C-alpha cells in the first residue's frame, strides 16, 4: 500500500545498476506523463542503493515523452563521497532514452540558514486560495494527475479571473492528495507541478521541458507548500521558468529553473 | 594559433564517442582548474560532431578537481532532434570521472525577446569599473587564469573597498584578454568566472561547485559582458549562486545557478 507518489515512483533493482519502474498513467496531464513525476522516478533509482539518504539536487534533459508502462533506469554512480554522492541516471523505455539526469545525494540540512537574501513571499492563507479545477486543462486536455495532488491558486493572479494581462507568474499551495507529506524527493515533482507561467498570458498549450535543474535546500515541514513560478524571458521559441518552493514553516525548501519550449498557439 | 579559450578547450576525436582534451594549467585559480573551463571542455566534446551548432544549455555535477594534462570526454548522444540535440558527457582523467554533464545543443536565438521580465541591470561604464588585481586571491593563492580573462568589478560594491557588510553579490565586466569575442560556448565559462559571492562577506576560501546549470538565451554581441552573481541562501554548508550574463548590447545572454560548498574559514 503506502502513498501513491512512493508507490508510483518505486523502482526494483535488476542488477548491474539497472532498475525497473512502472510508469503510471495517473501522473499525466493531457495524455503526457508529468515531467516532475518522471524526474522523481529517476531520482528514486539514484537513491535506491545509495550511501546517502536524501536527494540534494538534480538536473535533467527531457528527451521524449514516454508512455505509461514499464521503464528502466540505468544508474551509474560517478562518485560516492563522504558528504555527497553523484550519479547519472538514464531513464529508458523500450530501449529509447526518455530522461537523462545528473543526481546529487547527501543529507538535506535541517538547521536555520547561516544567511539568506530570500524572504518568505507574501501569500494568502490556504483557505483563501482557489481550488484548481481538476478535470481538464483550459484547452480541454484531461488531467488525471489532478486526483493525486491538490492545488490552491493565489486568487490575486489576474488569470484566475480570466484576465491575461498579468505578468508570467503562477503561485499556489500544493500537497499530495492522499496526505503524504513533502520530503526532499517530492521536491523533484513540486518544482514542475504548477501550471506553466504562460497560463497567465492566456496561452494554454503544452510547454515541454527541455532541461530542468533543481536543488533541495531544507527538509520540508509537513503540510502544504507554497510554490512560486515566474517566467524570465521568451525568445526564439524558448522560455525559462524559475521556481521556489516554501514549506508550511515559511522556509525555502527548493529552488529550480527550467528551459522549455514556448506553447504552440491553440 | 587562434584564441586561448578555443585552443585550450579543443578536443580530438578518438572514435566511439571518445574525445581527447589537454587541460591547461593556465586556467587555474589557486592550484585548481577553473570549473567553467572544465565545463567548456565538456561542451566542446558534445558539440564536436553534433548536428547542431550552438550550446543551448548544460548542467553538470562536479566530481573531482582534475590536474592539468590529458583528459578524456566520453560523449553519448541521447537524442538528436530536428531542433534540439541532447548529449551526456563524462569528463574523465586517468580513468576517474571528473565532471558529469547533460548538454543541450541547437541554434541560439538571435531575435528580440517575445516578452521579458528582466531588465538590463544598472551598471557603471567599463572605464569606471575596477580592474581586478590578477596575481593572487585575497588569501594568497596564485591565479594563472587572471592572464586569460579581464575583469572590471563594480566599484560600488562595499567589498572592493574592504568593507564586508554588503550583500552576497558580485558584479563586473568580463572579456577574454586576447580579444576573443563571447559566444554561446564562452557562456559556460562566464557563468562561473567572477569571484564567489562570499568575497562580499570577506570569506576568501575556495567555494567548490557541486552542481551547476546554465542556459544560453541569446547570441552575445562582441565586446565586454556584464555579469551579476547573487547568493540566495547558505544553510548546512551549502550555498547557491544565481548568475546573469548581459552582453554589450544590454541583452540577457545567459542565466545560471550553482549549488556550492560554503568556504572553510581561512
Coordinates of C-alpha atoms in Angstrom, one line a residue:
Chain A
X1 CA 0.0 0.0 0.0
X2 CA 1.5 3.3 1.1
X3 CA 1.2 6.6 -0.6
X4 CA 0.7 6.9 -4.4
X5 CA 3.8 9.1 -5.0
X6 CA 6.0 6.5 -3.3
X7 CA 4.3 3.5 -4.9
X8 CA 4.3 5.0 -8.4
X9 CA 7.9 6.2 -8.3
X10 CA 9.2 2.9 -6.8
X11 CA 11.9 1.0 -8.6
X12 CA 13.0 -2.6 -8.4
X13 CA 16.7 -3.5 -8.6
X14 CA 17.5 -5.6 -11.7
X15 CA 21.3 -5.8 -11.0
X16 CA 24.2 -4.1 -12.7
X17 CA 22.9 -0.6 -11.9
X18 CA 19.5 -1.3 -13.7
X19 CA 16.2 -0.6 -12.0
X20 CA 12.7 -1.4 -13.3
X21 CA 9.9 1.1 -12.9
X22 CA 6.2 1.1 -13.8
X23 CA 5.1 4.5 -15.1
X24 CA 1.6 5.1 -14.0
X25 CA -1.0 6.7 -16.4
X26 CA -2.4 8.6 -13.4
X27 CA 0.5 11.0 -13.3
X28 CA -0.5 12.6 -16.7
X29 CA -1.6 15.9 -18.0
X30 CA -3.3 15.9 -21.4
X31 CA -2.1 12.4 -22.3
X32 CA 1.6 13.1 -21.4
X33 CA 3.2 11.8 -18.3
X34 CA 4.2 14.7 -16.0
X35 CA 7.9 15.7 -16.2
X36 CA 8.3 16.1 -12.4
X37 CA 6.9 12.6 -11.9
X38 CA 9.5 11.2 -14.4
X39 CA 12.2 13.1 -12.6
X40 CA 11.2 11.6 -9.3
X41 CA 11.3 8.1 -10.8
X42 CA 14.9 8.8 -12.0
X43 CA 15.9 10.1 -8.5
X44 CA 14.3 7.1 -6.8
X45 CA 16.6 4.9 -8.9
X46 CA 19.7 7.0 -7.9
X47 CA 18.7 6.8 -4.3
X48 CA 17.8 3.1 -4.3
X49 CA 21.2 1.7 -3.3
X50 CA 22.9 5.0 -2.4
X51 CA 25.1 5.6 0.6
X52 CA 23.3 8.9 1.2
X53 CA 19.6 9.2 2.3
X54 CA 18.4 12.4 0.5
X55 CA 18.0 14.0 -2.9
X56 CA 20.2 17.1 -2.8
X57 CA 20.0 18.3 -6.4
X58 CA 19.1 17.0 -9.9
X59 CA 19.4 18.3 -13.4
X60 CA 17.9 16.6 -16.4
X61 CA 17.5 16.7 -20.2
X62 CA 14.0 15.7 -21.3
X63 CA 14.3 13.7 -24.4
X64 CA 11.0 12.1 -25.1
X65 CA 7.5 11.8 -23.7
X66 CA 7.2 8.2 -22.5
X67 CA 4.1 6.1 -22.4
X68 CA 2.6 4.6 -19.2
X69 CA 4.0 1.2 -18.6
X70 CA 7.4 -0.4 -17.9
X71 CA 10.5 1.7 -18.0
X72 CA 14.1 1.1 -16.9
X73 CA 16.6 3.4 -15.2
X74 CA 20.3 2.8 -15.7
X75 CA 22.3 4.3 -12.8
X76 CA 26.0 4.9 -12.8
X77 CA 27.4 6.1 -9.5
X78 CA 30.1 8.5 -10.7
X79 CA 31.4 9.3 -7.2
X80 CA 30.4 8.4 -3.7
X81 CA 31.9 10.9 -1.3
X82 CA 31.7 11.1 2.4
X83 CA 29.3 14.0 2.2
X84 CA 27.9 13.9 -1.3
X85 CA 27.0 11.2 -3.7
X86 CA 26.9 11.7 -7.5
X87 CA 25.1 9.6 -10.0
X88 CA 23.9 9.8 -13.6
X89 CA 20.6 8.2 -14.5
X90 CA 19.3 7.4 -17.9
X91 CA 15.6 6.6 -17.9
X92 CA 14.7 4.5 -20.9
X93 CA 11.6 2.9 -22.3
X94 CA 11.7 0.1 -24.9
X95 CA 15.4 0.9 -25.3
X96 CA 14.8 4.5 -26.1
X97 CA 16.2 7.2 -23.8
X98 CA 13.4 9.3 -22.2
X99 CA 15.2 11.4 -19.5
X100 CA 18.8 11.9 -18.8
X101 CA 19.7 13.1 -15.3
X102 CA 22.7 14.0 -13.1
X103 CA 21.7 13.5 -9.5
X104 CA 23.4 14.6 -6.3
X105 CA 22.6 13.0 -3.0
X106 CA 23.5 13.7 0.6
X107 CA 21.8 14.8 3.8
X108 CA 19.5 17.8 3.4
X109 CA 20.2 20.4 6.0
X110 CA 17.7 20.8 8.8
X111 CA 19.1 23.9 10.6
X112 CA 18.4 27.6 10.1
X113 CA 20.2 29.3 7.3
X114 CA 23.6 31.0 8.1
X115 CA 22.4 33.9 5.9
X116 CA 19.6 34.4 3.4
X117 CA 18.7 37.0 0.9
X118 CA 15.4 35.4 0.2
X119 CA 12.4 36.2 2.3
X120 CA 9.2 34.2 2.6
X121 CA 6.9 35.6 -0.2
X122 CA 3.6 37.2 0.7
X123 CA 0.9 34.6 0.2
X124 CA -2.8 34.2 1.0
X125 CA -3.9 31.5 3.5
X126 CA -4.7 28.1 2.1
X127 CA -8.4 28.6 2.8
X128 CA -8.4 31.9 0.9
X129 CA -6.8 30.4 -2.2
X130 CA -8.6 28.9 -5.2
X131 CA -9.0 25.2 -5.7
X132 CA -7.8 24.5 -9.2
X133 CA -10.4 22.8 -11.3
X134 CA -9.0 19.4 -11.8
X135 CA -10.8 17.7 -14.6
X136 CA -9.1 19.2 -17.6
X137 CA -6.8 22.0 -18.8
X138 CA -8.3 25.2 -20.1
X139 CA -7.8 23.9 -23.6
X140 CA -9.7 20.7 -22.8
X141 CA -7.0 18.1 -22.2
X142 CA -7.8 15.7 -19.4
X143 CA -5.7 15.9 -16.2
X144 CA -5.6 12.5 -14.4
X145 CA -2.9 13.9 -12.1
X146 CA -5.4 16.3 -10.6
X147 CA -6.6 13.5 -8.4
X148 CA -3.2 13.0 -6.9
X149 CA -2.1 16.5 -5.9
X150 CA -4.1 19.3 -4.6
X151 CA -3.5 22.9 -5.8
X152 CA -4.8 26.1 -4.3
X153 CA -4.0 29.0 -6.6
X154 CA -3.2 32.5 -5.5
X155 CA -6.5 34.3 -6.0
X156 CA -4.8 37.7 -6.7
X157 CA -3.4 36.4 -10.0
X158 CA -5.3 38.1 -12.9
X159 CA -5.6 34.9 -15.0
X160 CA -7.7 33.1 -12.4
X161 CA -10.4 35.7 -13.2
X162 CA -9.9 35.3 -16.9
X163 CA -7.7 38.4 -17.3
X164 CA -4.5 37.6 -19.2
X165 CA -2.6 40.9 -18.9
X166 CA -0.7 39.9 -15.8
X167 CA 3.0 39.0 -15.6
X168 CA 4.0 35.5 -16.5
X169 CA 3.7 34.3 -12.9
X170 CA 1.9 31.5 -11.2
X171 CA 1.8 30.8 -7.5
X172 CA -0.2 28.5 -5.3
X173 CA -0.3 26.0 -2.5
X174 CA 0.3 22.3 -3.2
X175 CA 0.2 19.0 -1.4
X176 CA -0.3 15.4 -2.2
X177 CA -4.0 14.5 -2.1
X178 CA -3.5 11.3 0.0
X179 CA -1.8 13.1 2.9
X180 CA 1.8 12.2 2.0
X181 CA 3.9 14.9 3.5
X182 CA 6.5 16.7 1.4
X183 CA 10.1 15.5 1.6
X184 CA 13.3 16.1 -0.5
X185 CA 12.3 13.6 -3.2
X186 CA 8.8 15.2 -3.5
X187 CA 10.6 18.5 -4.4
X188 CA 11.6 16.9 -7.8
X189 CA 7.9 16.8 -8.5
X190 CA 6.8 20.0 -6.8
X191 CA 9.2 22.2 -8.8
X192 CA 7.3 21.5 -12.0
X193 CA 3.8 20.8 -10.8
X194 CA 2.0 24.2 -11.1
X195 CA 0.5 25.3 -14.5
X196 CA 3.1 26.9 -16.7
X197 CA 3.6 30.7 -16.4
X198 CA 2.2 31.1 -19.9
X199 CA -1.3 30.4 -18.4
X200 CA -1.0 33.9 -17.1
X201 CA -0.8 35.1 -20.7
X202 CA -3.8 33.1 -21.7
X203 CA -1.7 30.6 -23.6
X204 CA -2.8 27.1 -22.6
X205 CA -0.8 24.9 -24.9
X206 CA 1.8 22.4 -23.8
X207 CA 5.1 23.8 -22.6
X208 CA 7.6 20.9 -23.0
X209 CA 10.6 21.0 -20.7
X210 CA 13.9 20.9 -22.4
X211 CA 16.2 21.0 -19.4
X212 CA 15.3 21.3 -15.7
X213 CA 17.6 21.7 -12.7
X214 CA 16.6 21.9 -9.0
X215 CA 18.2 21.8 -5.6
X216 CA 16.7 20.9 -2.2
X217 CA 17.7 23.5 0.4
X218 CA 16.0 22.3 3.6
X219 CA 13.9 19.4 4.8
X220 CA 10.2 20.4 4.2
X221 CA 7.9 20.7 7.2
X222 CA 4.7 18.7 7.0
X223 CA 1.7 20.2 5.3
X224 CA 1.2 22.5 2.3
X225 CA 4.0 24.0 0.3
X226 CA 3.8 27.5 -1.3
X227 CA 5.2 27.5 -4.8
X228 CA 6.1 30.5 -6.9
X229 CA 7.0 30.3 -10.6
X230 CA 8.0 33.2 -12.7
X231 CA 9.0 33.4 -16.4
X232 CA 12.1 35.4 -17.1
X233 CA 12.2 35.8 -20.9
X234 CA 10.8 34.2 -24.0
X235 CA 13.0 34.4 -27.2
X236 CA 13.3 32.3 -30.3
X237 CA 10.6 29.9 -29.0
X238 CA 12.4 29.1 -25.7
X239 CA 11.3 30.4 -22.3
X240 CA 12.6 29.9 -18.8
X241 CA 10.7 29.3 -15.6
X242 CA 12.2 30.0 -12.1
X243 CA 10.6 28.2 -9.2
X244 CA 10.8 28.4 -5.4
X245 CA 9.2 26.1 -3.0
X246 CA 8.5 27.2 0.5
X247 CA 7.2 24.9 3.3
X248 CA 4.4 25.4 5.8
X249 CA 7.0 26.8 8.2
X250 CA 7.9 29.6 5.7
X251 CA 11.3 28.1 4.9
X252 CA 12.8 27.9 1.4
X253 CA 13.0 24.2 0.7
X254 CA 13.7 24.0 -3.0
X255 CA 14.8 26.2 -6.0
X256 CA 14.7 25.3 -9.6
X257 CA 14.8 26.5 -13.2
X258 CA 13.8 25.1 -16.5
X259 CA 14.3 25.9 -20.1
X260 CA 11.1 25.0 -22.0
X261 CA 9.6 25.3 -25.4
X262 CA 7.0 28.1 -25.8
X263 CA 3.5 26.8 -26.3
X264 CA 2.1 26.5 -29.8
X265 CA -0.8 28.7 -30.4
X266 CA -4.0 26.8 -29.7
Chain B
X1 CA 47.3 29.5 -33.1
X2 CA 43.8 31.0 -32.5
X3 CA 42.4 32.2 -29.3
X4 CA 43.4 30.6 -26.0
X5 CA 39.9 29.7 -25.0
X6 CA 39.4 27.8 -28.2
X7 CA 42.8 26.2 -28.2
X8 CA 42.6 25.1 -24.6
X9 CA 39.1 23.7 -24.8
X10 CA 39.7 21.9 -28.1
X11 CA 39.1 18.2 -28.3
X12 CA 40.3 15.5 -30.6
X13 CA 38.0 12.7 -31.8
X14 CA 39.3 9.3 -30.7
X15 CA 36.4 7.3 -32.1
X16 CA 33.5 5.6 -30.4
X17 CA 32.3 8.9 -28.8
X18 CA 35.6 9.5 -27.1
X19 CA 37.4 12.8 -27.3
X20 CA 40.8 13.7 -26.0
X21 CA 41.5 17.0 -24.3
X22 CA 44.6 18.7 -22.9
X23 CA 43.7 20.6 -19.7
X24 CA 45.9 23.6 -19.5
X25 CA 47.4 24.7 -16.2
X26 CA 46.8 28.3 -17.2
X27 CA 43.0 28.1 -16.5
X28 CA 43.6 27.7 -12.8
X29 CA 42.8 29.6 -9.6
X30 CA 44.8 28.7 -6.5
X31 CA 46.1 25.5 -8.0
X32 CA 42.7 24.1 -9.0
X33 CA 41.5 24.2 -12.6
X34 CA 38.6 26.5 -13.1
X35 CA 35.1 24.8 -13.1
X36 CA 33.8 26.9 -16.0
X37 CA 36.8 26.0 -18.1
X38 CA 36.2 22.3 -17.4
X39 CA 32.5 22.7 -18.3
X40 CA 33.5 24.4 -21.6
X41 CA 35.8 21.4 -22.5
X42 CA 32.9 19.0 -21.9
X43 CA 30.6 21.2 -24.1
X44 CA 33.3 21.2 -26.8
X45 CA 33.2 17.5 -26.8
X46 CA 29.4 17.4 -27.1
X47 CA 29.5 19.9 -30.0
X48 CA 32.4 18.3 -31.8
X49 CA 30.3 16.0 -34.1
X50 CA 26.9 17.4 -33.3
X51 CA 24.2 18.2 -35.9
X52 CA 23.6 21.5 -34.1
X53 CA 26.0 24.4 -34.0
X54 CA 25.4 26.0 -30.6
X55 CA 25.5 25.3 -26.9
X56 CA 21.9 25.9 -25.6
X57 CA 22.2 24.6 -22.1
X58 CA 24.3 22.5 -19.8
X59 CA 24.1 21.1 -16.3
X60 CA 26.8 19.3 -14.5
X61 CA 27.9 17.5 -11.4
X62 CA 31.4 18.4 -10.3
X63 CA 33.0 15.2 -9.0
X64 CA 36.7 15.9 -8.6
X65 CA 39.3 18.6 -9.3
X66 CA 41.4 17.3 -12.1
X67 CA 45.1 18.1 -12.7
X68 CA 46.4 19.9 -15.8
X69 CA 47.2 17.4 -18.5
X70 CA 45.4 14.8 -20.6
X71 CA 41.7 14.1 -20.1
X72 CA 39.1 12.3 -22.0
X73 CA 35.4 13.1 -22.6
X74 CA 33.0 10.3 -23.3
X75 CA 30.0 11.6 -25.3
X76 CA 26.7 9.8 -25.6
X77 CA 24.2 11.4 -27.9
X78 CA 21.0 10.6 -26.2
X79 CA 18.8 12.2 -28.8
X80 CA 19.3 14.2 -32.0
X81 CA 16.1 16.1 -32.8
X82 CA 15.5 18.5 -35.6
X83 CA 15.6 21.5 -33.4
X84 CA 17.5 20.3 -30.3
X85 CA 20.3 17.8 -29.7
X86 CA 20.9 16.1 -26.3
X87 CA 24.1 14.6 -25.1
X88 CA 25.7 13.4 -21.9
X89 CA 29.3 13.9 -21.4
X90 CA 31.5 12.3 -18.8
X91 CA 34.9 14.0 -18.5
X92 CA 37.5 11.7 -17.0
X93 CA 41.2 11.8 -16.1
X94 CA 43.3 8.7 -15.6
X95 CA 40.0 6.7 -15.7
X96 CA 38.4 8.7 -12.9
X97 CA 35.2 10.8 -13.5
X98 CA 35.9 14.5 -13.1
X99 CA 32.7 16.2 -14.4
X100 CA 29.4 14.7 -15.5
X101 CA 27.2 16.8 -17.8
X102 CA 24.0 16.8 -19.6
X103 CA 24.3 19.1 -22.7
X104 CA 21.6 20.6 -24.9
X105 CA 22.5 21.9 -28.3
X106 CA 20.6 23.8 -31.0
X107 CA 20.7 27.3 -32.6
X108 CA 20.8 30.1 -30.1
X109 CA 18.1 32.7 -30.9
X110 CA 19.2 36.0 -32.4
X111 CA 15.9 37.9 -32.4
X112 CA 14.4 40.2 -29.8
X113 CA 12.5 38.5 -26.9
X114 CA 8.8 38.0 -27.3
X115 CA 8.5 39.2 -23.7
X116 CA 10.9 39.7 -20.9
X117 CA 10.5 40.3 -17.2
X118 CA 14.2 41.0 -16.8
X119 CA 15.6 44.5 -17.4
X120 CA 19.2 45.3 -18.1
X121 CA 20.7 45.9 -14.7
X122 CA 22.2 49.3 -13.8
X123 CA 25.9 49.2 -14.2
X124 CA 28.9 51.5 -14.4
X125 CA 30.8 52.1 -17.6
X126 CA 33.8 49.7 -18.2
X127 CA 36.2 52.6 -17.7
X128 CA 34.7 53.5 -14.4
X129 CA 35.0 49.9 -13.1
X130 CA 37.8 48.4 -11.1
X131 CA 40.4 46.3 -12.7
X132 CA 40.7 43.1 -10.6
X133 CA 44.2 42.6 -9.3
X134 CA 45.2 39.4 -11.0
X135 CA 48.2 37.9 -9.3
X136 CA 46.5 36.1 -6.4
X137 CA 43.4 35.7 -4.4
X138 CA 42.9 37.8 -1.3
X139 CA 44.1 34.8 0.8
X140 CA 47.2 34.5 -1.3
X141 CA 46.5 31.7 -3.8
X142 CA 48.0 32.3 -7.3
X143 CA 45.6 32.9 -10.2
X144 CA 47.2 32.0 -13.5
X145 CA 43.7 32.4 -15.1
X146 CA 43.9 36.2 -14.5
X147 CA 46.1 36.5 -17.6
X148 CA 43.4 35.0 -19.8
X149 CA 40.3 36.9 -18.8
X150 CA 39.9 40.5 -17.9
X151 CA 37.5 41.6 -15.1
X152 CA 36.4 45.1 -14.2
X153 CA 34.5 45.0 -10.9
X154 CA 31.6 47.2 -10.0
X155 CA 33.2 49.9 -7.8
X156 CA 30.0 50.4 -5.8
X157 CA 30.4 47.0 -4.1
X158 CA 31.5 47.5 -0.5
X159 CA 34.0 44.7 -0.5
X160 CA 36.2 46.2 -3.2
X161 CA 36.9 48.9 -0.6
X162 CA 37.5 46.4 2.1
X163 CA 34.0 46.6 3.7
X164 CA 32.4 43.2 4.1
X165 CA 29.0 44.1 5.3
X166 CA 27.4 44.2 1.9
X167 CA 25.0 41.6 0.4
X168 CA 26.5 38.4 -1.1
X169 CA 26.6 39.9 -4.6
X170 CA 29.4 40.3 -7.1
X171 CA 29.1 42.1 -10.4
X172 CA 31.5 43.1 -13.1
X173 CA 32.5 43.3 -16.7
X174 CA 34.4 40.4 -18.3
X175 CA 36.1 39.6 -21.6
X176 CA 38.8 37.3 -22.8
X177 CA 42.2 39.0 -22.6
X178 CA 43.2 38.1 -26.1
X179 CA 40.2 39.7 -27.8
X180 CA 38.2 36.6 -28.4
X181 CA 34.6 37.7 -28.5
X182 CA 31.9 36.0 -26.4
X183 CA 29.8 33.3 -28.0
X184 CA 27.4 30.6 -26.7
X185 CA 30.3 28.3 -25.7
X186 CA 32.0 31.1 -23.8
X187 CA 28.9 31.4 -21.6
X188 CA 29.8 28.0 -20.0
X189 CA 32.9 29.8 -18.7
X190 CA 31.4 33.2 -18.0
X191 CA 28.7 32.0 -15.7
X192 CA 31.3 30.8 -13.1
X193 CA 34.2 33.2 -13.7
X194 CA 33.6 36.0 -11.2
X195 CA 34.8 35.7 -7.6
X196 CA 32.3 33.9 -5.4
X197 CA 29.6 35.9 -3.7
X198 CA 31.2 35.1 -0.3
X199 CA 34.0 37.5 -1.2
X200 CA 31.5 40.2 -0.4
X201 CA 31.4 38.8 3.1
X202 CA 35.1 38.8 3.5
X203 CA 35.3 35.0 3.1
X204 CA 38.0 34.2 0.6
X205 CA 38.2 30.5 0.8
X206 CA 37.5 28.1 -2.1
X207 CA 33.8 27.6 -2.9
X208 CA 33.7 24.2 -4.7
X209 CA 30.8 23.8 -7.2
X210 CA 28.7 20.8 -6.5
X211 CA 26.2 21.2 -9.4
X212 CA 25.9 24.0 -11.9
X213 CA 23.3 24.6 -14.6
X214 CA 23.2 27.3 -17.2
X215 CA 21.3 28.2 -20.4
X216 CA 22.2 30.4 -23.2
X217 CA 19.4 32.8 -24.1
X218 CA 20.8 34.9 -27.0
X219 CA 23.9 35.2 -29.1
X220 CA 26.2 37.6 -27.4
X221 CA 27.3 40.8 -29.1
X222 CA 31.0 41.4 -29.4
X223 CA 32.8 43.1 -26.5
X224 CA 32.5 43.1 -22.8
X225 CA 29.8 41.2 -20.9
X226 CA 28.2 42.5 -17.7
X227 CA 27.9 39.6 -15.2
X228 CA 25.9 39.7 -11.9
X229 CA 26.1 37.0 -9.3
X230 CA 24.0 36.9 -6.1
X231 CA 23.8 34.4 -3.3
X232 CA 20.4 33.3 -2.3
X233 CA 20.9 31.3 0.9
X234 CA 23.5 29.4 2.9
X235 CA 22.4 26.5 5.0
X236 CA 24.1 23.4 6.3
X237 CA 27.3 24.3 4.5
X238 CA 25.7 24.7 1.1
X239 CA 25.0 27.9 -0.8
X240 CA 23.5 28.8 -4.1
X241 CA 24.7 31.4 -6.6
X242 CA 22.5 32.9 -9.3
X243 CA 24.2 34.4 -12.3
X244 CA 23.0 36.5 -15.3
X245 CA 25.2 37.5 -18.2
X246 CA 24.3 40.6 -20.2
X247 CA 26.1 41.4 -23.5
X248 CA 27.4 44.8 -24.6
X249 CA 24.1 45.5 -26.3
X250 CA 22.3 45.1 -23.0
X251 CA 20.7 41.8 -23.8
X252 CA 20.4 38.9 -21.4
X253 CA 22.6 36.2 -23.0
X254 CA 22.9 33.6 -20.3
X255 CA 21.4 32.5 -16.9
X256 CA 22.8 30.1 -14.5
X257 CA 22.7 28.7 -11.0
X258 CA 25.0 26.7 -8.9
X259 CA 25.0 24.7 -5.6
X260 CA 28.3 25.1 -4.0
X261 CA 30.0 24.2 -0.7
X262 CA 30.5 27.1 1.7
X263 CA 34.1 28.2 2.0
X264 CA 36.1 26.9 5.0
X265 CA 37.2 29.6 7.4
X266 CA 40.7 30.8 6.4

